[in-house]
Short mmCIF file of C-alpha atoms in Angstrom, two decimals:
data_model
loop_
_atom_site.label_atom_id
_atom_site.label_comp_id
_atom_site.label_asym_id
_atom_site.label_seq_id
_atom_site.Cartn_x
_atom_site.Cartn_y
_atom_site.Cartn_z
CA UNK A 16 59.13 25.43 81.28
CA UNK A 17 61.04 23.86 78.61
CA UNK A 18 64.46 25.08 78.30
CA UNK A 19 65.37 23.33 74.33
CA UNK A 20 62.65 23.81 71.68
CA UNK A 21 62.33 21.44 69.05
CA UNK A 22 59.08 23.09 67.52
CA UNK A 23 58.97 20.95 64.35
CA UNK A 24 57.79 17.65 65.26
CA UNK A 25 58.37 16.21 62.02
CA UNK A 26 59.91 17.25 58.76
CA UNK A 27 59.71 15.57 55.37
CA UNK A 28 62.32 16.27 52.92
CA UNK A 29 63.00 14.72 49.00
CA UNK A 30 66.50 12.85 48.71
CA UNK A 31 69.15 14.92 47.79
CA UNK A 32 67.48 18.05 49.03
CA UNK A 33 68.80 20.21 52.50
CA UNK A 34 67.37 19.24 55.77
CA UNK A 35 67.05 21.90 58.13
CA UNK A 36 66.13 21.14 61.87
CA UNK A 37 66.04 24.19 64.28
CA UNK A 38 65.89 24.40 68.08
CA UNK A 39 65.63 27.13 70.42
CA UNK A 40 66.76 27.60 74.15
CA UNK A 41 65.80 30.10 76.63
CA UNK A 42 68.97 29.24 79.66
CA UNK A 43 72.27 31.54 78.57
CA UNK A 44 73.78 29.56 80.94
CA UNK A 45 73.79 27.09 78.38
CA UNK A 46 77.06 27.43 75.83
CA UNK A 47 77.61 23.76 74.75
CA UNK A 48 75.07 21.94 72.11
CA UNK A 49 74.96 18.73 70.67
CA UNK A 50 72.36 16.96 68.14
CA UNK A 51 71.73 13.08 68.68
CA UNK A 52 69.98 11.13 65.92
CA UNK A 53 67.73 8.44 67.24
CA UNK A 54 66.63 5.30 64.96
CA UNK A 55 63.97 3.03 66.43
CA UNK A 56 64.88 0.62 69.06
CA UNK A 57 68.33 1.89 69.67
CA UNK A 58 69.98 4.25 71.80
CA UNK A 59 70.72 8.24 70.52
CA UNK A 60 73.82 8.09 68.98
CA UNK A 61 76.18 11.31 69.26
CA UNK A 62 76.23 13.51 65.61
CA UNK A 63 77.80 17.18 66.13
CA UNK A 64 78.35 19.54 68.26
CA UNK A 65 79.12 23.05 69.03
CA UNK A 66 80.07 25.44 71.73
CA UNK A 67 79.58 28.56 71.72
CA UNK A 68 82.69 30.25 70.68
CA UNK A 69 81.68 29.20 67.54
CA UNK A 70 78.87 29.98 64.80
CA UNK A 71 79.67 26.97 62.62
CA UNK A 72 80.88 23.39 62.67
CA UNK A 73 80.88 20.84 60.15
CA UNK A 74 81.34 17.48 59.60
CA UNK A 75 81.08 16.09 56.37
CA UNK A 76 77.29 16.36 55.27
CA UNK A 77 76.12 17.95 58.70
CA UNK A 78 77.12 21.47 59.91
CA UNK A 79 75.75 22.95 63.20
CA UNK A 80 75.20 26.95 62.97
CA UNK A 81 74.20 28.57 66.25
CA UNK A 82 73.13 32.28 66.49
CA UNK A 83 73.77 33.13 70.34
CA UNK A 84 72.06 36.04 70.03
CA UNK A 85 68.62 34.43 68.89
CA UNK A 86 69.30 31.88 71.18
CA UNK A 87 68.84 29.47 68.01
CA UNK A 88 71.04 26.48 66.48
CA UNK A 89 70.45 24.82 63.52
CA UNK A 90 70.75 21.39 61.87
CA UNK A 91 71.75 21.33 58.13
CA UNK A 92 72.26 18.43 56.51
CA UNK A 93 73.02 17.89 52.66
CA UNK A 94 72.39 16.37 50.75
CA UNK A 95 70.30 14.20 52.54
CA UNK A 96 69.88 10.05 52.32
CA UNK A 97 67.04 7.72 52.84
CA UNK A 98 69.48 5.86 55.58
CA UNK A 99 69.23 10.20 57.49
CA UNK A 100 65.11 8.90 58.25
CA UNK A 101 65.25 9.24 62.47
CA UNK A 102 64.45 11.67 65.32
CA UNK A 103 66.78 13.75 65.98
CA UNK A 104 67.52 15.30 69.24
CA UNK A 105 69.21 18.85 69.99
CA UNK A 106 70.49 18.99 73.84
CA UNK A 107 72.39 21.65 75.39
CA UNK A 108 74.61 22.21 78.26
CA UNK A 109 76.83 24.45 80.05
CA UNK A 110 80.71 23.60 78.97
CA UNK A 111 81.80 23.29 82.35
CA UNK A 112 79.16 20.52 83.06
CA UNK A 113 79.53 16.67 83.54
CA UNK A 114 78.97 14.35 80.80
CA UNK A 115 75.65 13.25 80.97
CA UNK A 116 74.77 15.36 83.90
CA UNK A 117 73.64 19.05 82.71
CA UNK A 118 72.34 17.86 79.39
CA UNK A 119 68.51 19.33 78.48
CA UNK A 120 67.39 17.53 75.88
CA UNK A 121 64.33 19.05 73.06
CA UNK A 122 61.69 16.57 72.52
CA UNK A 123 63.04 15.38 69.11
CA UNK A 124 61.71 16.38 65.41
CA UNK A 125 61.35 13.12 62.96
CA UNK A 126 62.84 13.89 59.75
CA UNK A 127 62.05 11.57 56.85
CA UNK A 128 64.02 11.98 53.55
CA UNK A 129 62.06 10.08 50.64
CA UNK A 130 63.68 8.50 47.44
CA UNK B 11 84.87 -2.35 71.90
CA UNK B 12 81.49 -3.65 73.02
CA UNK B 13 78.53 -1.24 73.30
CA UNK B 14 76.44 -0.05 76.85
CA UNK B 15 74.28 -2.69 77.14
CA UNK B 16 71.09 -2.72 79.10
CA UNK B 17 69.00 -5.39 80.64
CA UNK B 18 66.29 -6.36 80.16
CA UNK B 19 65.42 -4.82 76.79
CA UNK B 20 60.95 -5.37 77.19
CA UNK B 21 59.27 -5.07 81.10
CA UNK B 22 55.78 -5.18 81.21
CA UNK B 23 54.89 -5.15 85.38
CA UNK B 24 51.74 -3.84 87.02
CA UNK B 25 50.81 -0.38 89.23
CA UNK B 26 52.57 -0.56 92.97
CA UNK B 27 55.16 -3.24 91.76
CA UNK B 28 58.70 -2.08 91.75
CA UNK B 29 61.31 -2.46 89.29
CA UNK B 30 65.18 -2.99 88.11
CA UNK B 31 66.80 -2.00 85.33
CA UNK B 32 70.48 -2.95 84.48
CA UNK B 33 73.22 -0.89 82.74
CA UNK B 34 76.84 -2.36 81.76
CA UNK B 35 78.91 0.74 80.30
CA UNK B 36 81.18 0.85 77.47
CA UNK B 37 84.65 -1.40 78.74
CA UNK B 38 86.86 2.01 80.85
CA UNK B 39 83.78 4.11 81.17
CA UNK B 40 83.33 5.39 85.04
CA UNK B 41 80.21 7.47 84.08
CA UNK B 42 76.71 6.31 83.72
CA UNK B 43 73.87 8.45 83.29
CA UNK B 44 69.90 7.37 83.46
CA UNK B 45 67.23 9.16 81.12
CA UNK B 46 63.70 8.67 80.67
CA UNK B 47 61.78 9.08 77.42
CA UNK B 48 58.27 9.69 76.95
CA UNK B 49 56.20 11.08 74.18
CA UNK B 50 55.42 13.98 76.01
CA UNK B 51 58.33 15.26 77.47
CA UNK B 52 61.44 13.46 75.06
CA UNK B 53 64.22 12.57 77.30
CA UNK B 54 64.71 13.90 81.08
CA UNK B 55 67.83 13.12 82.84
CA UNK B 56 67.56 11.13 85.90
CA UNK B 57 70.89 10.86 87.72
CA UNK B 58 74.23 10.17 87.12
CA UNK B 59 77.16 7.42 88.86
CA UNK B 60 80.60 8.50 88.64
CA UNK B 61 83.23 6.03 90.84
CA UNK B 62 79.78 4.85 92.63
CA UNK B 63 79.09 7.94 94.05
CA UNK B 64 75.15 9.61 92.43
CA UNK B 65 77.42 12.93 91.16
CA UNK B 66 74.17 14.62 89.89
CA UNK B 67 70.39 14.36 89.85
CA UNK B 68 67.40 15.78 88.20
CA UNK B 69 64.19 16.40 89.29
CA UNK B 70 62.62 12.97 89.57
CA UNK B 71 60.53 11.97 92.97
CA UNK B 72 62.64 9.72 95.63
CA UNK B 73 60.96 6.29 93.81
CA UNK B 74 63.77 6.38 91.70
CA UNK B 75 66.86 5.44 92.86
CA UNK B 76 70.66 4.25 91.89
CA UNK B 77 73.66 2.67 92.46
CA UNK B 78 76.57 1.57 90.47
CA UNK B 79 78.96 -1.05 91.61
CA UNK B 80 83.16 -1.22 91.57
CA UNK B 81 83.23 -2.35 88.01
CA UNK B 82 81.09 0.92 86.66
CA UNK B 83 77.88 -1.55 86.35
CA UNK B 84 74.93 0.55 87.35
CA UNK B 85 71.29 -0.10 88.42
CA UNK B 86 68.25 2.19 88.46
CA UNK B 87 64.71 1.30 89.95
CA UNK B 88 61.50 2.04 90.30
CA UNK B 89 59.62 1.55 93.43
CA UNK B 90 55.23 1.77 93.62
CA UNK B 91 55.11 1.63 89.79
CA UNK B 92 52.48 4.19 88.14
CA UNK B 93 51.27 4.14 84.54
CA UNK B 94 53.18 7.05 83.84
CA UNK B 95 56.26 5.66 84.52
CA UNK B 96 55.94 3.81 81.63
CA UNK B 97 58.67 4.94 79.37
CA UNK B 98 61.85 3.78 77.19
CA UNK B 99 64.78 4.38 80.01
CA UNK B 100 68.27 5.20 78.44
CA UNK B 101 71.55 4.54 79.86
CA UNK B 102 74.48 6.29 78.64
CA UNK B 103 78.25 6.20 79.47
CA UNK B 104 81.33 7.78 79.75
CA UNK B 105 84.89 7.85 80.68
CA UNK B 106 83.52 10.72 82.85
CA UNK B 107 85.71 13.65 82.54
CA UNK B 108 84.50 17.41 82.54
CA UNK B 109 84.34 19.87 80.28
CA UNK B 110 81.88 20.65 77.10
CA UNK B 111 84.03 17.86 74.91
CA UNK B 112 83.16 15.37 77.94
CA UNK B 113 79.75 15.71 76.31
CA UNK B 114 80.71 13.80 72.90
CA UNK B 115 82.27 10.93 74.50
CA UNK B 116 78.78 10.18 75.75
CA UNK B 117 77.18 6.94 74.33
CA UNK B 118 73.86 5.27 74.61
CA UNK B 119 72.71 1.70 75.26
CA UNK B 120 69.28 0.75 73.46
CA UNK B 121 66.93 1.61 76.25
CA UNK B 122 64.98 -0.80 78.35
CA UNK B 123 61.24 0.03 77.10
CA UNK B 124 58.90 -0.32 80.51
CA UNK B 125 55.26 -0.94 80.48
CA UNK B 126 53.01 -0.22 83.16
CA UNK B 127 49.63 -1.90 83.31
#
């Protein structure tokens, strides 16, 4: 049973415009989140994060809102670039994990922002 | 600071071979993590190295193994290849502390992308 939901495999969004990718988890054990962004032929590459004593975090053009109650977190980014094109990956995590060890990844949605 | 870098980058081998993939973590990183990513199931976590000691493991069958050596260098491989096994295999590192933060400090090499014919 998959734990992180990415149910939007792809998105396609006009430059400029808001990007919104959701993702959904099912564990409450889980109260850490991250989002990766993936470009082809390279590793993920850490973008935000968020535990879960917060609803909001934001850095720069990206802000991470999570609604523990829906069990839901959000991507927002804005406005968005051409160079934003990649799969992006929500994980999750319980805080008092080990890097790298407790992290459930979502199967990725593939945004592409046109010019 | 130089990146995690992984070895080889392209493996093509056959069904019932066995393979090894190489991971050199970011210079002061103790942690290193395996993943595999496929299509399918986007990335699973295989096990993780802390100090050379496997500190946690996910739910992978006993044909994958690990090690990691004294200077944080780690190894995964596969023995009795099967086609689905073919996948893009991520390394990550970290300095290895605890905590939710612990997660950030977590970076990723390029993946070594298996084939299985």
């Amino acid at each position: 049973d998959q734990q992180v939901k990415q149910n939007s495999p792809s998105l396609s969004v006009q430059e400029g415009r808001i990007s919104i990718l959701n993702c959904d988890y099912t564990n409450s054990m889980f109260d850490y989140f991250l989002w990766y962004k993936k470009y082809p032929a390279e590793g993920p590459t850490f973008l935000i994060s968020i535990s879960s004593i917060k609803d909001k975090n934001e850095d720069g053009r990206f802000t991470v809102f999570l609604n523990k109650s829906a069990k839901h977190l959000s991507l927002h980014i804005v406005p968005s670039q051409p160079g934003d094109s990649a799969v992006y990956f929500c994980a999750a995590g319980p805080t008092l994990g080990q890097a790298g060890t407790a992290l459930i990844f979502g199967k990725g949605t593939t945004l592409s922002v046109s010019s | 600071k130089a990146g995690v870098t992984q070895t080889p980058r392209y493996l093509i081998k056959t069904r019932g071979q066995q393979v090894t993939l190489s991971c050199s973590p970011i210079s002061g990183h103790r942690s290193v993590s395996w993943y595999q990513q496929t299509p399918g199931q986007g990335l699973q976590f295989l096990f993780e190295y802390f100090s050379e000691t496997q500190r946690n493991k996910g739910n992978f069958p006993g044909r994958f193994s690990g090690r990691q050596f004294s200077n944080s260098r780690s190894e995964m491989n596969v023995s009795t290849l099967e086609l689905g096994d073919s996948a893009l295999y991520l390394c990550a590192s970290s300095p290895g502390g605890l905590g939710g933060s612990a997660y950030n400090e977590q970076f990723f090499g390029p993946g070594t992308r298996l084939t299985v014919l």
